[in-house]
Short mmCIF file of C-alpha atoms (C1' of nucleotides) in Angstrom, two decimals:
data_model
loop_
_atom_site.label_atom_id
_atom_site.label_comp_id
_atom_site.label_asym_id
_atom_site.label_seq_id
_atom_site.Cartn_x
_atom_site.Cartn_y
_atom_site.Cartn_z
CA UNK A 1 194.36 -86.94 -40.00
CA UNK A 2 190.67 -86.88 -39.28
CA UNK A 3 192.24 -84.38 -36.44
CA UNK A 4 189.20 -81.95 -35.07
CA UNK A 5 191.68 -79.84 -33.56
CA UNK A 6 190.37 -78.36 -30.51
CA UNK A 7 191.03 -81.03 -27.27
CA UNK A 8 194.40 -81.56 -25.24
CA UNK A 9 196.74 -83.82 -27.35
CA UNK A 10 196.54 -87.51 -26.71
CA UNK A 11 199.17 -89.08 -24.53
CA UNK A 12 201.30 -91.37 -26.72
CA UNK A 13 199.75 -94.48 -26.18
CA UNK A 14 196.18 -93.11 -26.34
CA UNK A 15 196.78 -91.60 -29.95
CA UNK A 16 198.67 -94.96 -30.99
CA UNK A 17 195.41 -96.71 -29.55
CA UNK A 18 193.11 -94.69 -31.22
CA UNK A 19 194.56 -95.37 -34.63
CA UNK A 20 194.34 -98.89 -34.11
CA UNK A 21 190.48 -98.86 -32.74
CA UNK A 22 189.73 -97.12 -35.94
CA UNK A 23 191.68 -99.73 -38.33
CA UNK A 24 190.00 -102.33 -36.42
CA UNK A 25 186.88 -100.56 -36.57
CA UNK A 26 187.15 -100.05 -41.11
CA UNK A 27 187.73 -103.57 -41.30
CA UNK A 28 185.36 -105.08 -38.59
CA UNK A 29 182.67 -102.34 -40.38
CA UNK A 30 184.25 -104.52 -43.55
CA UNK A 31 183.62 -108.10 -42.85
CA UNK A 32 180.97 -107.61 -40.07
CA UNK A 33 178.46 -104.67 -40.98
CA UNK A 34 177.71 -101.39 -39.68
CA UNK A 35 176.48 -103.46 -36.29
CA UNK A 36 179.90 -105.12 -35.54
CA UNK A 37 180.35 -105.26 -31.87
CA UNK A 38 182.08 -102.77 -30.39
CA UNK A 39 183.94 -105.57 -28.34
CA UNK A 40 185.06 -107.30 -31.23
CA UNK A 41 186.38 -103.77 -32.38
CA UNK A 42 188.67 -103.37 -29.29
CA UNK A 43 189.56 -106.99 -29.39
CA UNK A 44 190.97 -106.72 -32.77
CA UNK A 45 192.91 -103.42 -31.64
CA UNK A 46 193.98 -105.01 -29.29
CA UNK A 47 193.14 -102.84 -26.54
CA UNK A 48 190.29 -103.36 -23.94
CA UNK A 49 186.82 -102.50 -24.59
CA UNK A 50 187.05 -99.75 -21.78
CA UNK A 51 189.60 -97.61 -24.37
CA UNK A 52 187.07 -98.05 -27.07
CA UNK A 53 184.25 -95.99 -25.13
CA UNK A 54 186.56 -93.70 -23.81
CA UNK A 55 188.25 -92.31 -27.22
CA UNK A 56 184.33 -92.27 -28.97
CA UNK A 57 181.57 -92.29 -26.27
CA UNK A 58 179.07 -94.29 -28.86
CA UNK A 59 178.61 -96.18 -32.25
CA UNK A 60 177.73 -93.18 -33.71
CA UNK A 61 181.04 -91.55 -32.74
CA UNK A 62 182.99 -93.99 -34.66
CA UNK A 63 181.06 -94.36 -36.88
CA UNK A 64 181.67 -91.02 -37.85
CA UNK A 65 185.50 -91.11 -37.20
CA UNK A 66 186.11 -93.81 -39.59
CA UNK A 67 183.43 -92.21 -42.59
CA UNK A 68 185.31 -89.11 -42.14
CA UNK A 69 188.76 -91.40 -42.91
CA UNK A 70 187.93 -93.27 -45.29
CA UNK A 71 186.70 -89.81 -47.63
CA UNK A 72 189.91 -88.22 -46.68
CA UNK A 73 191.53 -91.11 -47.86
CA UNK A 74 188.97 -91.62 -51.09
CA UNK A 75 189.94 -87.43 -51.92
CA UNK A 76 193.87 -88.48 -52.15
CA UNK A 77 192.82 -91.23 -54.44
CA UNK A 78 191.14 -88.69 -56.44
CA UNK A 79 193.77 -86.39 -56.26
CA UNK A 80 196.25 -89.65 -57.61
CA UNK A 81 194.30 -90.51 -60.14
CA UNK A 82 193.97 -86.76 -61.65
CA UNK A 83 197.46 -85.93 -61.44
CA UNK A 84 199.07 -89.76 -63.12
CA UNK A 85 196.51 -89.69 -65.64
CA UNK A 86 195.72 -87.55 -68.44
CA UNK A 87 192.92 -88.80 -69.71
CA UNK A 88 189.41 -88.82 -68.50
CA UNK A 89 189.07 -92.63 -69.00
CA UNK A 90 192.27 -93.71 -67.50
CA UNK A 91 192.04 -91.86 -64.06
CA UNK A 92 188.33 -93.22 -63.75
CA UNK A 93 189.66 -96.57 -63.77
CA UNK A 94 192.72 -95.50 -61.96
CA UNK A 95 190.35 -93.79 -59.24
CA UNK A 96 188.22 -97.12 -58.85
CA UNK A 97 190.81 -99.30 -58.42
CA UNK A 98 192.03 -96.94 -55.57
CA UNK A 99 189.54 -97.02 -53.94
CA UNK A 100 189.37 -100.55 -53.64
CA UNK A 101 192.44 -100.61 -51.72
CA UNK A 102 190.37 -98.12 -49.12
CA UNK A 103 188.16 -101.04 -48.79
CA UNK A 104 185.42 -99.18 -46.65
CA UNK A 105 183.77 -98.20 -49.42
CA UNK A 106 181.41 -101.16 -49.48
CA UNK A 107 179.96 -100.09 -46.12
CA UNK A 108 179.50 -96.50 -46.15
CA UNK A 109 176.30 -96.22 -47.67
CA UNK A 110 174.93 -98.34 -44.80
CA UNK A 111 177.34 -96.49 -42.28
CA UNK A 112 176.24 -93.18 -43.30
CA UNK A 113 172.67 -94.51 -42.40
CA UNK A 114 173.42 -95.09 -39.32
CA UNK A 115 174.62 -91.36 -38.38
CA UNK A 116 173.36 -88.01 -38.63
CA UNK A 117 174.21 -86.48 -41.53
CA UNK A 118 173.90 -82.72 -41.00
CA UNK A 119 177.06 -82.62 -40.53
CA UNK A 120 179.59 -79.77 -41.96
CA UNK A 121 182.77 -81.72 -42.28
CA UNK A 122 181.32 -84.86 -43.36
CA UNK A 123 179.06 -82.91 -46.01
CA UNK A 124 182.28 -80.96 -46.73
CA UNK A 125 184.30 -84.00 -47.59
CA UNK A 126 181.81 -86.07 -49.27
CA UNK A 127 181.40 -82.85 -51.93
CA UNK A 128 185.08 -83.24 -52.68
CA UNK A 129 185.05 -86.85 -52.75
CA UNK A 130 181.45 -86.79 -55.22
CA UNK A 131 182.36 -84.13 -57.72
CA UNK A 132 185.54 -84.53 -58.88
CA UNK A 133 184.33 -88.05 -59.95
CA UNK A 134 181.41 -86.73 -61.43
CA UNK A 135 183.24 -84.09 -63.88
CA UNK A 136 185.90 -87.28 -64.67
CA UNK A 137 182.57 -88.90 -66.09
CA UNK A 138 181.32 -86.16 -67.86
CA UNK A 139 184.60 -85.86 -69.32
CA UNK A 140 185.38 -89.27 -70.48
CA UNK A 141 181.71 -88.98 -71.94
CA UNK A 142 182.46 -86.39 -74.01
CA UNK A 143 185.69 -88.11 -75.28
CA UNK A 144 183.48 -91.16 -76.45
CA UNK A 145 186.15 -93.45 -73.84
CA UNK A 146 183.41 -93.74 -71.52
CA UNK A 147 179.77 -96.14 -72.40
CA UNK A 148 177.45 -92.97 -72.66
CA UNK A 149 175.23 -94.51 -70.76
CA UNK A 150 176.97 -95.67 -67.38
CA UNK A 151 175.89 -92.94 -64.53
CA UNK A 152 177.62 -91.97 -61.47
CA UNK A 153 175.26 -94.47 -60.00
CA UNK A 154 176.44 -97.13 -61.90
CA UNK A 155 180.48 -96.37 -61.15
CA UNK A 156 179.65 -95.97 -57.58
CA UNK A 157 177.99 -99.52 -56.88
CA UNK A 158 180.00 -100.92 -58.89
CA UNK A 159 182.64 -100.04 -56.34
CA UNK A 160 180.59 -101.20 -53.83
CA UNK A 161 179.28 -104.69 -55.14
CA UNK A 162 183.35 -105.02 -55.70
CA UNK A 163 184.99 -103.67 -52.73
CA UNK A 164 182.37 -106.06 -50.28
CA UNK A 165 184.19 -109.47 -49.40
CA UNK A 166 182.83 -112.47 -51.11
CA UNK A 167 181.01 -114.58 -48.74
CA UNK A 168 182.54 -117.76 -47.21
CA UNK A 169 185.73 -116.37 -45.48
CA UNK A 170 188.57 -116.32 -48.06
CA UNK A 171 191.56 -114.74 -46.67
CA UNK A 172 191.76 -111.47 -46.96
CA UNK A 173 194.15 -110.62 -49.60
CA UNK A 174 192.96 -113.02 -51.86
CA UNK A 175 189.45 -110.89 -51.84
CA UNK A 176 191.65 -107.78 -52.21
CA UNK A 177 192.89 -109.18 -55.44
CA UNK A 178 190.12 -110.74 -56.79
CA UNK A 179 188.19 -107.47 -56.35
CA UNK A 180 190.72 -105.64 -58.61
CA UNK A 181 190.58 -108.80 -61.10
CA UNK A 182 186.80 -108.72 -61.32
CA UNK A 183 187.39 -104.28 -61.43
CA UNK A 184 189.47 -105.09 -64.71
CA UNK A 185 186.98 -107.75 -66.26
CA UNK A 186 184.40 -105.06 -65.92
CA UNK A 187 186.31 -102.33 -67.35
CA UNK A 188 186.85 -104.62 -70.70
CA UNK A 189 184.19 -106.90 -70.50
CA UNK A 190 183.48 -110.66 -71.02
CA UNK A 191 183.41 -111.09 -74.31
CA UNK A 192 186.92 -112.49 -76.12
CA UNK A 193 186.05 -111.19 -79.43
CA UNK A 194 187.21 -107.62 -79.08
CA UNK A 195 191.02 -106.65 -79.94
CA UNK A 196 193.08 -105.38 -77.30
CA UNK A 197 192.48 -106.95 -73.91
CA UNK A 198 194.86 -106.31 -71.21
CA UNK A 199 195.84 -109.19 -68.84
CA UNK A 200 193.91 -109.37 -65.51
CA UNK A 201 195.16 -108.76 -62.06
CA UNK A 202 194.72 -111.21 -59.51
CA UNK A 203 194.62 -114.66 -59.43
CA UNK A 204 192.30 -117.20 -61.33
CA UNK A 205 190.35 -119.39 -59.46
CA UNK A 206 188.85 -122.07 -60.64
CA UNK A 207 186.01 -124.40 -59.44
CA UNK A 208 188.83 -126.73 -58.33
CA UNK A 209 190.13 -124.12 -56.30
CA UNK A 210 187.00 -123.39 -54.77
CA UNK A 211 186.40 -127.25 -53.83
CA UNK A 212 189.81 -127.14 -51.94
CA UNK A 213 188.77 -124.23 -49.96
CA UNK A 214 185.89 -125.34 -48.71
CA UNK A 215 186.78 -127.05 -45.45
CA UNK A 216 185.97 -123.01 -44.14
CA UNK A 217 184.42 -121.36 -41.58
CA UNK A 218 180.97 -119.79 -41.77
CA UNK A 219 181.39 -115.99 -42.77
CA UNK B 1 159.66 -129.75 -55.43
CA UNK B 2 162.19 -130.35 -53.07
CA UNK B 3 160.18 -133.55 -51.63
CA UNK B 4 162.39 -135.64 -49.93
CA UNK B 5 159.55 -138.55 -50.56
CA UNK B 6 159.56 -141.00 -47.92
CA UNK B 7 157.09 -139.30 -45.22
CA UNK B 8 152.97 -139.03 -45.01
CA UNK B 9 151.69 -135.94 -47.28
CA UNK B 10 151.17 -132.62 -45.17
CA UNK B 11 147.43 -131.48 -44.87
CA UNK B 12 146.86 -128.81 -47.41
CA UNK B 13 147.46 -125.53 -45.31
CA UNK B 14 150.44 -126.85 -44.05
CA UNK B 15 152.06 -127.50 -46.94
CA UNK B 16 151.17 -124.24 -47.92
CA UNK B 17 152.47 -122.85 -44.75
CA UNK B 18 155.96 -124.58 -45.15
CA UNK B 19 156.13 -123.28 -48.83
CA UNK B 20 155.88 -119.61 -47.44
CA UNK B 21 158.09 -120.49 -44.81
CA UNK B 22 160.88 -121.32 -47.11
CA UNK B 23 160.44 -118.35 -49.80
CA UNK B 24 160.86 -116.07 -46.62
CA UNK B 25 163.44 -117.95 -45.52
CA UNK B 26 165.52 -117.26 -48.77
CA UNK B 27 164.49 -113.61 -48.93
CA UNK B 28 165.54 -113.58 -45.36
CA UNK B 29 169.00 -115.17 -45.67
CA UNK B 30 169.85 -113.39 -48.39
CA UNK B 31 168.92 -109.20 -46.88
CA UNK B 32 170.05 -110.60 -43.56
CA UNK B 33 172.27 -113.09 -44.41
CA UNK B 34 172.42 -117.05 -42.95
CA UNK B 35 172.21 -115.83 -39.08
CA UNK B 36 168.55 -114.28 -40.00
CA UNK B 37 166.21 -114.56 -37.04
CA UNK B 38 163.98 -117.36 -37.12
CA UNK B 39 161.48 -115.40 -35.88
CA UNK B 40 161.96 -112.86 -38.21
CA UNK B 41 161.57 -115.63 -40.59
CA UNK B 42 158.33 -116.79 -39.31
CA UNK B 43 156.50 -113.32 -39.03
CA UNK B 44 157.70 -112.91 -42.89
CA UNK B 45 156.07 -116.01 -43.48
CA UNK B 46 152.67 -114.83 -41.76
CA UNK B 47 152.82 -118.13 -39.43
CA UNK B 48 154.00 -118.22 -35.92
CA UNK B 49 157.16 -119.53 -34.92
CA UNK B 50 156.12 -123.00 -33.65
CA UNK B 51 154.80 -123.54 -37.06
CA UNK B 52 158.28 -122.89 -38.46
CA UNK B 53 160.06 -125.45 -35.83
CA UNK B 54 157.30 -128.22 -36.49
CA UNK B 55 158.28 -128.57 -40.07
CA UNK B 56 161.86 -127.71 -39.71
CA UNK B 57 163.61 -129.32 -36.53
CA UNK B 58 166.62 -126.48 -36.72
CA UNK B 59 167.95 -123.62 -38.49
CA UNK B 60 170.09 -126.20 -40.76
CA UNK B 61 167.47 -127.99 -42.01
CA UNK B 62 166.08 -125.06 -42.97
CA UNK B 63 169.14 -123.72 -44.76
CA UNK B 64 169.45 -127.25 -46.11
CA UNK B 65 165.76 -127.12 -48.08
CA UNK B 66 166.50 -123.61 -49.10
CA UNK B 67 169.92 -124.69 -51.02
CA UNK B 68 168.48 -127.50 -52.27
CA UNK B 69 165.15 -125.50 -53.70
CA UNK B 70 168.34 -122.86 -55.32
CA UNK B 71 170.47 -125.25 -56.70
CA UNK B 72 166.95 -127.04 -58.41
CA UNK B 73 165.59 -123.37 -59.74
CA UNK B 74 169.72 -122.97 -60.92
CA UNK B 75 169.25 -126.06 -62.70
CA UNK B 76 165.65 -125.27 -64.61
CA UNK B 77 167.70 -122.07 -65.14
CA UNK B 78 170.46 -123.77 -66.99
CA UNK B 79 168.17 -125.96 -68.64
CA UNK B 80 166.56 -122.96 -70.27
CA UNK B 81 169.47 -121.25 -71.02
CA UNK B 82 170.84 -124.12 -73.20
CA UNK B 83 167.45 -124.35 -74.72
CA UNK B 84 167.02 -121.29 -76.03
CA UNK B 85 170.49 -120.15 -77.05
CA UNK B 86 172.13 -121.90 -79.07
CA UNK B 87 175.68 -120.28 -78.89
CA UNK B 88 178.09 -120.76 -75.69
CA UNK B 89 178.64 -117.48 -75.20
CA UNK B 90 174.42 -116.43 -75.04
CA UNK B 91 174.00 -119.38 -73.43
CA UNK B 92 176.17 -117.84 -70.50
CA UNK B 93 174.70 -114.93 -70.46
CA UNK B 94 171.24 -116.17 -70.35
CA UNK B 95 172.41 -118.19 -67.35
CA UNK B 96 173.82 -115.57 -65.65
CA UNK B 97 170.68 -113.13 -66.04
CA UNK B 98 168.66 -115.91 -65.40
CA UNK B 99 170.54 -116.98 -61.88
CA UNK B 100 170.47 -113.14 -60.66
CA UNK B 101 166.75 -114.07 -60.59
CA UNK B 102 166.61 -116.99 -58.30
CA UNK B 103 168.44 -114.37 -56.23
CA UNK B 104 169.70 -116.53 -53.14
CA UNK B 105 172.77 -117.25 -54.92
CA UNK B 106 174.29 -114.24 -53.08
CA UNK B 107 174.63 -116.52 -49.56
CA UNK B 108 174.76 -119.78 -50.93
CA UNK B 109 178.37 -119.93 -49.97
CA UNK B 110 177.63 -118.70 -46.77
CA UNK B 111 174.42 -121.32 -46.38
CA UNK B 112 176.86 -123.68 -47.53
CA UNK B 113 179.32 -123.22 -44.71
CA UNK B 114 176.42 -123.27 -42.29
CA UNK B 115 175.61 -126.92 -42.41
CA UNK B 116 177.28 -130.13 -43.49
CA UNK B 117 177.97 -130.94 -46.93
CA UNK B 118 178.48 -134.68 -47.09
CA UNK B 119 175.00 -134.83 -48.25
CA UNK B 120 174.09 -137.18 -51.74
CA UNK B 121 170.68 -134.81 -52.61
CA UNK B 122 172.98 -132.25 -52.09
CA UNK B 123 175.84 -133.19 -53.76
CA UNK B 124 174.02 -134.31 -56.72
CA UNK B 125 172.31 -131.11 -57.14
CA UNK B 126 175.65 -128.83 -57.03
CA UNK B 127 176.98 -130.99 -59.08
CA UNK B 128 174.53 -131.14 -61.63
CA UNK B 129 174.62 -127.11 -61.72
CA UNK B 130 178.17 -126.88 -61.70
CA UNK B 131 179.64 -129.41 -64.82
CA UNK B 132 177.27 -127.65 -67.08
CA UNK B 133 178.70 -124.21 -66.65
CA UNK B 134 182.13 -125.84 -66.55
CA UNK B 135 181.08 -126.96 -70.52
CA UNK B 136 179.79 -123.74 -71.27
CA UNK B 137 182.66 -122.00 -70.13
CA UNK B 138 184.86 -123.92 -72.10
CA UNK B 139 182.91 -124.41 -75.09
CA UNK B 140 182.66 -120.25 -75.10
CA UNK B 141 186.75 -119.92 -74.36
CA UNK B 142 187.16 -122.46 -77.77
CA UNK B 143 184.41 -120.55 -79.93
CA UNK B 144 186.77 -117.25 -78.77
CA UNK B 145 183.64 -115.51 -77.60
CA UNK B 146 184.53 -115.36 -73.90
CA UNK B 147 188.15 -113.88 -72.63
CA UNK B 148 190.47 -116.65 -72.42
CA UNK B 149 191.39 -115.49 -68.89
CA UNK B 150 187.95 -115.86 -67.40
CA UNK B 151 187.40 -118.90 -65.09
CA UNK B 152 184.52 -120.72 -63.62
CA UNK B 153 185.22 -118.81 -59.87
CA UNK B 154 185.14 -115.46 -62.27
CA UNK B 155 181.91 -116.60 -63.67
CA UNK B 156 180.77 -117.50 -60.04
CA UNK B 157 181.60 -114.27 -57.90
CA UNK B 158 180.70 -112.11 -60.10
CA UNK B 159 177.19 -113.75 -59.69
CA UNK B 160 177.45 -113.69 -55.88
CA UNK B 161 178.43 -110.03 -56.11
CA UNK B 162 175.93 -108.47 -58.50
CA UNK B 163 172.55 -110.48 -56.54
CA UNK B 164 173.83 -109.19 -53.18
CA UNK B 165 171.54 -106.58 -52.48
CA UNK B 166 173.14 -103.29 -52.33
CA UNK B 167 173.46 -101.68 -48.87
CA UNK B 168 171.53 -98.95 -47.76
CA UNK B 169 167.63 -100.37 -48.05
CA UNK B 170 166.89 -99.76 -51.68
CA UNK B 171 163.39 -101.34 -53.04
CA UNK B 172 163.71 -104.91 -53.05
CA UNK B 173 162.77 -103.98 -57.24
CA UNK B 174 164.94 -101.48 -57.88
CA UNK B 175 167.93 -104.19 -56.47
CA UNK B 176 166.88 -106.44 -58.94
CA UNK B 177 166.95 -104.00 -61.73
CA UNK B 178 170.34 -102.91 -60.87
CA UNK B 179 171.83 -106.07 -60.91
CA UNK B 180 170.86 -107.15 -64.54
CA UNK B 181 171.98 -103.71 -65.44
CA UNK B 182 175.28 -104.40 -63.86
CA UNK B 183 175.58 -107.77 -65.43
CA UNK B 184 175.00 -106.05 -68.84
CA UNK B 185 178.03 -104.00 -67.94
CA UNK B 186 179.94 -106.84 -66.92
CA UNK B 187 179.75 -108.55 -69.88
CA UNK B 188 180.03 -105.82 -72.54
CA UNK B 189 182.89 -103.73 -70.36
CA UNK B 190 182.91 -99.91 -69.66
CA UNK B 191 184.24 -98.78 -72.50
CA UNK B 192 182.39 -96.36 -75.53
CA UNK B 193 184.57 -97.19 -78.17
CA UNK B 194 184.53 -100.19 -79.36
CA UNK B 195 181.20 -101.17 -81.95
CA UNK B 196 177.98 -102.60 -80.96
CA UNK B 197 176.60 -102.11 -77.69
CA UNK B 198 173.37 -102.97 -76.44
CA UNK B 199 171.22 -100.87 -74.69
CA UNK B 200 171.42 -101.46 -70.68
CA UNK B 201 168.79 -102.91 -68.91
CA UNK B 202 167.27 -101.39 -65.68
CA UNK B 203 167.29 -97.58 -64.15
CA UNK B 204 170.23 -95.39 -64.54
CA UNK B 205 170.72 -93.76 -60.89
CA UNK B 206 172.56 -90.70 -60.89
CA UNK B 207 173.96 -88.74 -57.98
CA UNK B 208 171.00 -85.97 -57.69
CA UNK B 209 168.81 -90.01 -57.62
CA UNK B 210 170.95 -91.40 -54.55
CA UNK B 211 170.82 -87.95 -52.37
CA UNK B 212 167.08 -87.79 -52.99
CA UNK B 213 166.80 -91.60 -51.24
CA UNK B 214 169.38 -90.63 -48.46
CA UNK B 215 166.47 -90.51 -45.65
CA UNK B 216 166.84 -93.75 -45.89
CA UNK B 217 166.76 -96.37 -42.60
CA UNK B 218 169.98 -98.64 -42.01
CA UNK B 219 170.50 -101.74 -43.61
"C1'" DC C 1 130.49 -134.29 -37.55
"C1'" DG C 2 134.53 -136.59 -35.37
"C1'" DT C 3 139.20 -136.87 -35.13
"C1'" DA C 4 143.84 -136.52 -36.63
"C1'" DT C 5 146.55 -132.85 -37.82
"C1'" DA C 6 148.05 -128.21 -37.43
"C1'" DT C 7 148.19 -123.63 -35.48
"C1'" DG C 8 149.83 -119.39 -32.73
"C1'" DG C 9 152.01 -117.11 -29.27
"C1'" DA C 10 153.31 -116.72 -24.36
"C1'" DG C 11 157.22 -117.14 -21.70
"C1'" DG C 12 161.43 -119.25 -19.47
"C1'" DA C 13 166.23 -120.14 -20.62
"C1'" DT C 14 170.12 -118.63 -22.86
"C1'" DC C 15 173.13 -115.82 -25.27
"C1'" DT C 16 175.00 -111.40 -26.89
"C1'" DC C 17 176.07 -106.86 -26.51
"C1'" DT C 18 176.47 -102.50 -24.07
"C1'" DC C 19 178.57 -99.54 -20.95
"C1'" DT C 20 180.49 -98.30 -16.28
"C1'" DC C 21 183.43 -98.69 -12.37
"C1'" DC C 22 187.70 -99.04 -10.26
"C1'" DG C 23 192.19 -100.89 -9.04
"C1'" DT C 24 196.50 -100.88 -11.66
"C1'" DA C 25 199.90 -99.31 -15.09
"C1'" DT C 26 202.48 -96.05 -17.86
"C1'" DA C 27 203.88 -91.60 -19.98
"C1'" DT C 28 205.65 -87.19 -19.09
"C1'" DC C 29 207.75 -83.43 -16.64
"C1'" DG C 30 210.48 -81.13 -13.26
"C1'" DC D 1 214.34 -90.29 -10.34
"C1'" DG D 2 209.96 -89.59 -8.35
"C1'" DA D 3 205.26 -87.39 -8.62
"C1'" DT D 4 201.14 -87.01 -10.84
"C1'" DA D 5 198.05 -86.64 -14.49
"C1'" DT D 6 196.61 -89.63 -17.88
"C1'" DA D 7 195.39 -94.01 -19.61
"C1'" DC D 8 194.57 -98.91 -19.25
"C1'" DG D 9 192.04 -103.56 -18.90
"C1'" DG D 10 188.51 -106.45 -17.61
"C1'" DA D 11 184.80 -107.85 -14.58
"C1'" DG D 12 180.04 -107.82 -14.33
"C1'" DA D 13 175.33 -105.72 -14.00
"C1'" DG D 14 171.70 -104.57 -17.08
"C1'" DA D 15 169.19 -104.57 -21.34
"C1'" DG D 16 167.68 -106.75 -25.23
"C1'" DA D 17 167.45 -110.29 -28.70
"C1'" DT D 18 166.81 -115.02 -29.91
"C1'" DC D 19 165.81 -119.72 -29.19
"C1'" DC D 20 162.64 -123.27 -28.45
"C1'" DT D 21 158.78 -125.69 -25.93
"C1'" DC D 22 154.25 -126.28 -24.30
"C1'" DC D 23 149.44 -126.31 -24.59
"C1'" DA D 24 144.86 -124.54 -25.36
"C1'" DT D 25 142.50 -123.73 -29.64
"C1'" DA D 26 141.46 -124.11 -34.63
"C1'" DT D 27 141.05 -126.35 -39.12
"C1'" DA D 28 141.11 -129.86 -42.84
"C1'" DC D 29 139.27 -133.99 -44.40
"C1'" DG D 30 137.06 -138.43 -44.47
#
DNA sequence: CGTATATGGAGGATCTCTCTCCGTATATCG
DNA sequence: CGATATACGGAGAGAGATCCTCCATATACG
């Protein structure tokens, strides 16, 4: 994957390297910001810093790299969605909480500011990643399952205001599952009055909870 | 507000000064979160940077007065809310619109974690904000207007997440908009069938809207 | 108008991050 | 099992950002 064919194949260790430089990279992007340190990067990879410039000779390099990933990833999401559900509604909601589990998707807006942009592949794959999404809303507008007046705007920062960690250092998977809790509770909505209301994923925390955490870290 | 009594009264410009110093100290914190420059701070505040250390000794007692002016605004906010609506579940909501407004509450956590907490003003404060929503909550779950499944950490995050600003350098305006329209999703869900749904507040973005704002700077 | 109070910004100290160099290690192939 | 191309890690110089103080000047207020 994200494989630009052309160069010399990788010596074993160097491709194993360079896949964990850019898993590093997603979730340092992740918690950090577009303007993580590259030496926090190749500390979590657990290589030196010296293997990070060598596979991608700047920022903008991996930048790149991981964008390009996380779409390719984001398209078989798509792809999931379409084919395990039939209707237009369902694979929306089956799309978003995919991508949730790509987790970059909170930072590529500000990662794709930080790159050039005229750029085939990446405008290649962000087409196939934008309008398949966009007919699935058109769709589930026309079947009435969809609020007629929620845009691709809306579905998209939705994903990102849910995908970003909450501030204050939870673990990890505890943000992974509240993200897909808070995904369901805007899918139905607050209110209690309303008939059928599936059960929510993810734990419930309470302010109890919260108290008990608190002996944490800055972000 | 926020007068911690005890000392001599500041000359007239400079308690104007520290005022502006600590309403660009919250806008700061919360685009560039709690390790904001101070400087940055300062120039935002149109007074140089010696100005800023005079009246505040360090960056936490800063951060300190800028919690402590939130969690007072949160509290007028609440007072208002159970003014003017009379049922739990409004009541809620009004909170919740009205909170997106004070708009720090994105890095309060954060803040929070910056500085120590064994702190009676402080304390007092959080408290004061917190028990209220607590009765809310539960008055709401008993009058069956809010899902039985939705806790005070629900109520909470989903605050944090929708008056983050979005990545990617929109208008400070347009953030705002976005986030009460988001809320208004929240809180009546995605869905087109069911009865009665208000109109959104706020801009609808669509694709075409986002590409035309790409040549955009980085977060 | 005198004086206590307040101001701004230059600049040294410190910290963080970037990026290269080079001696050492490891994969791969005959 | 070598031989050799390939890859590795980490030190450290350099650049830049940020902190924080000092002091000559300005302003509010009685």
């Amino acid at each position: 994957m994200t494989e630009t064919g052309g160069e010399r194949p990788l010596r074993a260790d160097a491709r194993r390297n360079r896949e964990q430089i850019l898993a590093a990279a997603r979730d340092a992007f992740v918690e950090l910001g577009p303007a993580a340190p590259l030496e926090e990067i190749a500390r979590r990879a657990g290589t030196g810093i010296a293997t990070l410039y060598r596979r991608f000779p700047d920022r903008a390099a991996l930048i790149r790299s991981v964008v390009l990933d996380a779409f390719e990833r984001t398209v078989a999401v798509i792809d999931e969605a379409l084919t395990e559900e039939k209707d237009p509604f369902g694979a929306l909601v089956h799309y978003m909480h995919g991508v949730l589990d790509v987790r970059i998707a909170a930072v590529i807006p500000s990662l794709l500011g930080e790159i050039p942009f005229d750029d085939e592949e990446l405008e290649a794959l962000s087409r196939a990643a934008v309008s398949p999404i966009e007919k699935l809303i058109a769709e589930a507008h026309e079947a009435g399952t969809l609020r007629a007046d929620v845009t691709f705007g809306d579905v998209g920062m939705m994903i990102v205001r849910l995908s970003r960690p909450l501030p204050g250092s939870f673990p990890r998977e505890l943000n992974d599952q509240l993200a897909h809790r808070h995904l369901d509770l805007l899918v139905h909505g607050l209110r209690g009055d309303s008939a059928s209301k599936p059960d929510l994923h993810g734990p419930a925390i309470t302010m109890a909870d919260l108290r008990e955490m608190r002996p944490e870290l800055p972000e």
